C-alpha cells in the first residue's frame, strides 16, 4: 500500500523530482525538497482500525521559510486527499486527517518540515452485504429507488455533491423474541453519507432520516417485513469512520420445519400386536 502511495506522489508532485523516500532510505544528504512516507500510529481499539491504516507524509525543504513547507504540503494534500486507488485487488480511499504536530526544524538535516497524517481506508469496510434475505440489501435498494442520483455500491465509489454516496453497513444483530414460527431479530445498521461538501452531506443526512421515519416498513426478499423501529442522525459524526445515520430495524427468521418421526412399529391394545412396515 505504501509503495502505491509513494508512486502516486512521485508521479503527481513534480516539485520533489521523484525524491519520495521511506524512512530508512532518507538521509541528510538527499537533495531538497523531498518527501518521507511512513506508517503512522492509530488507535487499535477504534471500530475502524482493522479496516484502515494511518500514513504520514513529511515534506522536507531547505531552511528558508515555512511558506515553502506550506506549498509542498498543499501539493501533497491535493494529490492524496479523497484519492482512490487499487492495491492487490483491494479498493482504498485516502482521507486527510491533519498535521502530526507543529512545524519542525531539523538541525541534523538542515531542513524544515511538517508531518501530514492520512487515513487509508479499505472500502470493504463499507460493504455490509451478507446473504438474502439481507436487511442491508433492502436498505440499499430502497435508497437507490427513492433517490436514483445516489450511489449505493462501495465497489464503484465516486461520490460527488451531485451524486453523493450512501452506504449501509450491518453493525450488530440482537435476538429479541421467539415464537413457534418466527425468531425476531433487531439489526443495528449504520448509514454513511459521503459527499465533498459538508452542506451537501448535512442535507442528505436529513433527507434520509426523514425518509426512514416516513417509510416505517420495507419488504425483504422472502416477503417478510423489515420494520424500521428507530433512527437517529448525527451530522457531525465522521462520514467514513462512524457514519451519520444509526438505524434500528427488526426482521423475522422462520423456524425450521419440524419433520414428524415415522414409527416403524405399532402396538395395538388387546391381544393383538402387529408390525408396520
PDB file of N, CA, C and O in Angstrom, residues 84-118:
ATOM      1  N   UNK A  84      -8.586   7.661  -4.591  1.00  0.00           N
ATOM      2  CA  UNK A  84      -8.948   6.246  -4.538  1.00  0.00           C
ATOM      3  C   UNK A  84      -7.955   5.470  -5.390  1.00  0.00           C
ATOM      4  O   UNK A  84      -7.580   5.903  -6.480  1.00  0.00           O
ATOM      5  N   UNK A  85      -7.516   4.308  -4.882  1.00  0.00           N
ATOM      6  CA  UNK A  85      -6.575   3.503  -5.643  1.00  0.00           C
ATOM      7  C   UNK A  85      -6.813   2.032  -5.339  1.00  0.00           C
ATOM      8  O   UNK A  85      -7.499   1.674  -4.379  1.00  0.00           O
ATOM      9  N   UNK A  86      -6.230   1.179  -6.182  1.00  0.00           N
ATOM     10  CA  UNK A  86      -6.349  -0.271  -6.033  1.00  0.00           C
ATOM     11  C   UNK A  86      -4.975  -0.854  -5.747  1.00  0.00           C
ATOM     12  O   UNK A  86      -3.988  -0.499  -6.394  1.00  0.00           O
ATOM     13  N   UNK A  87      -4.904  -1.739  -4.755  1.00  0.00           N
ATOM     14  CA  UNK A  87      -3.654  -2.409  -4.431  1.00  0.00           C
ATOM     15  C   UNK A  87      -3.968  -3.860  -4.101  1.00  0.00           C
ATOM     16  O   UNK A  87      -4.771  -4.142  -3.202  1.00  0.00           O
ATOM     17  N   UNK A  88      -3.361  -4.786  -4.857  1.00  0.00           N
ATOM     18  CA  UNK A  88      -3.583  -6.233  -4.662  1.00  0.00           C
ATOM     19  C   UNK A  88      -5.061  -6.593  -4.731  1.00  0.00           C
ATOM     20  O   UNK A  88      -5.552  -7.437  -3.967  1.00  0.00           O
ATOM     21  N   UNK A  89      -5.784  -5.931  -5.620  1.00  0.00           N
ATOM     22  CA  UNK A  89      -7.195  -6.226  -5.820  1.00  0.00           C
ATOM     23  C   UNK A  89      -8.134  -5.574  -4.835  1.00  0.00           C
ATOM     24  O   UNK A  89      -9.352  -5.676  -4.980  1.00  0.00           O
ATOM     25  N   UNK A  90      -7.613  -4.877  -3.824  1.00  0.00           N
ATOM     26  CA  UNK A  90      -8.432  -4.213  -2.810  1.00  0.00           C
ATOM     27  C   UNK A  90      -8.560  -2.729  -3.145  1.00  0.00           C
ATOM     28  O   UNK A  90      -7.601  -2.088  -3.577  1.00  0.00           O
ATOM     29  N   UNK A  91      -9.771  -2.190  -2.964  1.00  0.00           N
ATOM     30  CA  UNK A  91     -10.018  -0.774  -3.201  1.00  0.00           C
ATOM     31  C   UNK A  91      -9.748   0.024  -1.926  1.00  0.00           C
ATOM     32  O   UNK A  91     -10.173  -0.374  -0.833  1.00  0.00           O
ATOM     33  N   UNK A  92      -9.041   1.165  -2.070  1.00  0.00           N
ATOM     34  CA  UNK A  92      -8.696   2.000  -0.929  1.00  0.00           C
ATOM     35  C   UNK A  92      -9.095   3.455  -1.201  1.00  0.00           C
ATOM     36  O   UNK A  92      -9.112   3.907  -2.346  1.00  0.00           O
ATOM     37  N   UNK A  93      -9.349   4.160  -0.107  1.00  0.00           N
ATOM     38  CA  UNK A  93      -9.642   5.594  -0.159  1.00  0.00           C
ATOM     39  C   UNK A  93      -8.773   6.289   0.877  1.00  0.00           C
ATOM     40  O   UNK A  93      -8.656   5.823   2.016  1.00  0.00           O
ATOM     41  N   UNK A  94      -8.180   7.436   0.498  1.00  0.00           N
ATOM     42  CA  UNK A  94      -7.305   8.184   1.396  1.00  0.00           C
ATOM     43  C   UNK A  94      -8.048   9.414   1.901  1.00  0.00           C
ATOM     44  O   UNK A  94      -8.677  10.138   1.118  1.00  0.00           O
ATOM     45  N   UNK A  95      -7.936   9.648   3.213  1.00  0.00           N
ATOM     46  CA  UNK A  95      -8.607  10.786   3.837  1.00  0.00           C
ATOM     47  C   UNK A  95      -7.577  11.573   4.641  1.00  0.00           C
ATOM     48  O   UNK A  95      -6.862  11.000   5.470  1.00  0.00           O
ATOM     49  N   UNK A  96      -7.489  12.883   4.416  1.00  0.00           N
ATOM     50  CA  UNK A  96      -6.540  13.726   5.143  1.00  0.00           C
ATOM     51  C   UNK A  96      -7.059  13.980   6.553  1.00  0.00           C
ATOM     52  O   UNK A  96      -8.195  14.410   6.741  1.00  0.00           O
ATOM     53  N   UNK A  97      -6.224  13.737   7.575  1.00  0.00           N
ATOM     54  CA  UNK A  97      -6.625  13.894   8.967  1.00  0.00           C
ATOM     55  C   UNK A  97      -6.132  15.191   9.590  1.00  0.00           C
ATOM     56  O   UNK A  97      -6.744  15.695  10.534  1.00  0.00           O
ATOM     57  N   UNK A  98      -5.019  15.723   9.132  1.00  0.00           N
ATOM     58  CA  UNK A  98      -4.435  16.918   9.721  1.00  0.00           C
ATOM     59  C   UNK A  98      -2.938  16.746   9.896  1.00  0.00           C
ATOM     60  O   UNK A  98      -2.333  15.781   9.423  1.00  0.00           O
ATOM     61  N   UNK A  99      -2.328  17.679  10.605  1.00  0.00           N
ATOM     62  CA  UNK A  99      -0.887  17.628  10.800  1.00  0.00           C
ATOM     63  C   UNK A  99      -0.528  16.769  12.003  1.00  0.00           C
ATOM     64  O   UNK A  99      -1.336  16.578  12.919  1.00  0.00           O
ATOM     65  N   UNK A 100       0.702  16.268  12.019  1.00  0.00           N
ATOM     66  CA  UNK A 100       1.193  15.460  13.130  1.00  0.00           C
ATOM     67  C   UNK A 100       1.462  16.345  14.338  1.00  0.00           C
ATOM     68  O   UNK A 100       1.203  15.971  15.478  1.00  0.00           O
ATOM     69  N   UNK A 101       1.970  17.530  14.108  1.00  0.00           N
ATOM     70  CA  UNK A 101       2.286  18.457  15.194  1.00  0.00           C
ATOM     71  C   UNK A 101       2.666  19.805  14.621  1.00  0.00           C
ATOM     72  O   UNK A 101       2.258  20.169  13.507  1.00  0.00           O
ATOM     73  N   UNK A 102       3.449  20.535  15.361  1.00  0.00           N
ATOM     74  CA  UNK A 102       3.876  21.848  14.920  1.00  0.00           C
ATOM     75  C   UNK A 102       4.976  21.740  13.871  1.00  0.00           C
ATOM     76  O   UNK A 102       5.573  20.683  13.669  1.00  0.00           O
ATOM     77  N   UNK A 103       5.238  22.878  13.189  1.00  0.00           N
ATOM     78  CA  UNK A 103       6.364  22.940  12.272  1.00  0.00           C
ATOM     79  C   UNK A 103       7.650  22.580  13.022  1.00  0.00           C
ATOM     80  O   UNK A 103       7.809  22.886  14.207  1.00  0.00           O
ATOM     81  N   UNK A 104       8.552  21.925  12.295  1.00  0.00           N
ATOM     82  CA  UNK A 104       9.731  21.360  12.943  1.00  0.00           C
ATOM     83  C   UNK A 104      10.983  21.703  12.129  1.00  0.00           C
ATOM     84  O   UNK A 104      10.999  21.529  10.898  1.00  0.00           O
ATOM     85  N   UNK A 105      12.007  22.204  12.823  1.00  0.00           N
ATOM     86  CA  UNK A 105      13.298  22.468  12.196  1.00  0.00           C
ATOM     87  C   UNK A 105      14.256  21.348  12.578  1.00  0.00           C
ATOM     88  O   UNK A 105      14.533  21.124  13.758  1.00  0.00           O
ATOM     89  N   UNK A 106      14.749  20.631  11.563  1.00  0.00           N
ATOM     90  CA  UNK A 106      15.657  19.508  11.784  1.00  0.00           C
ATOM     91  C   UNK A 106      17.088  20.009  11.591  1.00  0.00           C
ATOM     92  O   UNK A 106      17.547  20.216  10.459  1.00  0.00           O
ATOM     93  N   UNK A 107      17.779  20.205  12.706  1.00  0.00           N
ATOM     94  CA  UNK A 107      19.147  20.742  12.627  1.00  0.00           C
ATOM     95  C   UNK A 107      20.090  19.757  11.962  1.00  0.00           C
ATOM     96  O   UNK A 107      20.997  20.158  11.218  1.00  0.00           O
ATOM     97  N   UNK A 108      19.931  18.466  12.237  1.00  0.00           N
ATOM     98  CA  UNK A 108      20.839  17.463  11.682  1.00  0.00           C
ATOM     99  C   UNK A 108      20.742  17.421  10.161  1.00  0.00           C
ATOM    100  O   UNK A 108      21.736  17.182   9.465  1.00  0.00           O
ATOM    101  N   UNK A 109      19.519  17.610   9.632  1.00  0.00           N
ATOM    102  CA  UNK A 109      19.324  17.526   8.191  1.00  0.00           C
ATOM    103  C   UNK A 109      19.294  18.898   7.527  1.00  0.00           C
ATOM    104  O   UNK A 109      19.095  18.985   6.336  1.00  0.00           O
ATOM    105  N   UNK A 110      19.465  19.964   8.349  1.00  0.00           N
ATOM    106  CA  UNK A 110      19.439  21.334   7.836  1.00  0.00           C
ATOM    107  C   UNK A 110      18.183  21.552   6.981  1.00  0.00           C
ATOM    108  O   UNK A 110      18.245  22.005   5.833  1.00  0.00           O
ATOM    109  N   UNK A 111      17.021  21.191   7.570  1.00  0.00           N
ATOM    110  CA  UNK A 111      15.763  21.256   6.820  1.00  0.00           C
ATOM    111  C   UNK A 111      14.643  21.644   7.770  1.00  0.00           C
ATOM    112  O   UNK A 111      14.772  21.576   8.998  1.00  0.00           O
ATOM    113  N   UNK A 112      13.542  22.074   7.196  1.00  0.00           N
ATOM    114  CA  UNK A 112      12.320  22.317   7.955  1.00  0.00           C
ATOM    115  C   UNK A 112      11.220  21.444   7.371  1.00  0.00           C
ATOM    116  O   UNK A 112      11.215  21.126   6.170  1.00  0.00           O
ATOM    117  N   UNK A 113      10.267  21.035   8.247  1.00  0.00           N
ATOM    118  CA  UNK A 113       9.278  20.066   7.803  1.00  0.00           C
ATOM    119  C   UNK A 113       8.023  20.170   8.659  1.00  0.00           C
ATOM    120  O   UNK A 113       7.987  20.871   9.672  1.00  0.00           O
ATOM    121  N   UNK A 114       7.011  19.458   8.244  1.00  0.00           N
ATOM    122  CA  UNK A 114       5.747  19.343   8.986  1.00  0.00           C
ATOM    123  C   UNK A 114       5.115  18.009   8.590  1.00  0.00           C
ATOM    124  O   UNK A 114       4.991  17.701   7.402  1.00  0.00           O
ATOM    125  N   UNK A 115       4.700  17.229   9.567  1.00  0.00           N
ATOM    126  CA  UNK A 115       4.099  15.930   9.266  1.00  0.00           C
ATOM    127  C   UNK A 115       2.632  16.049   8.891  1.00  0.00           C
ATOM    128  O   UNK A 115       1.871  16.796   9.517  1.00  0.00           O
ATOM    129  N   UNK A 116       2.220  15.315   7.874  1.00  0.00           N
ATOM    130  CA  UNK A 116       0.834  15.264   7.419  1.00  0.00           C
ATOM    131  C   UNK A 116       0.298  13.854   7.648  1.00  0.00           C
ATOM    132  O   UNK A 116       0.945  12.873   7.277  1.00  0.00           O
ATOM    133  N   UNK A 117      -0.894  13.763   8.263  1.00  0.00           N
ATOM    134  CA  UNK A 117      -1.478  12.458   8.569  1.00  0.00           C
ATOM    135  C   UNK A 117      -2.631  12.156   7.623  1.00  0.00           C
ATOM    136  O   UNK A 117      -3.511  12.995   7.412  1.00  0.00           O
ATOM    137  N   UNK A 118      -2.633  10.932   7.092  1.00  0.00           N
ATOM    138  CA  UNK A 118      -3.698  10.459   6.216  1.00  0.00           C
ATOM    139  C   UNK A 118      -4.170   9.102   6.730  1.00  0.00           C
ATOM    140  O   UNK A 118      -3.371   8.286   7.197  1.00  0.00           O
TER     141      UNK A 118
END
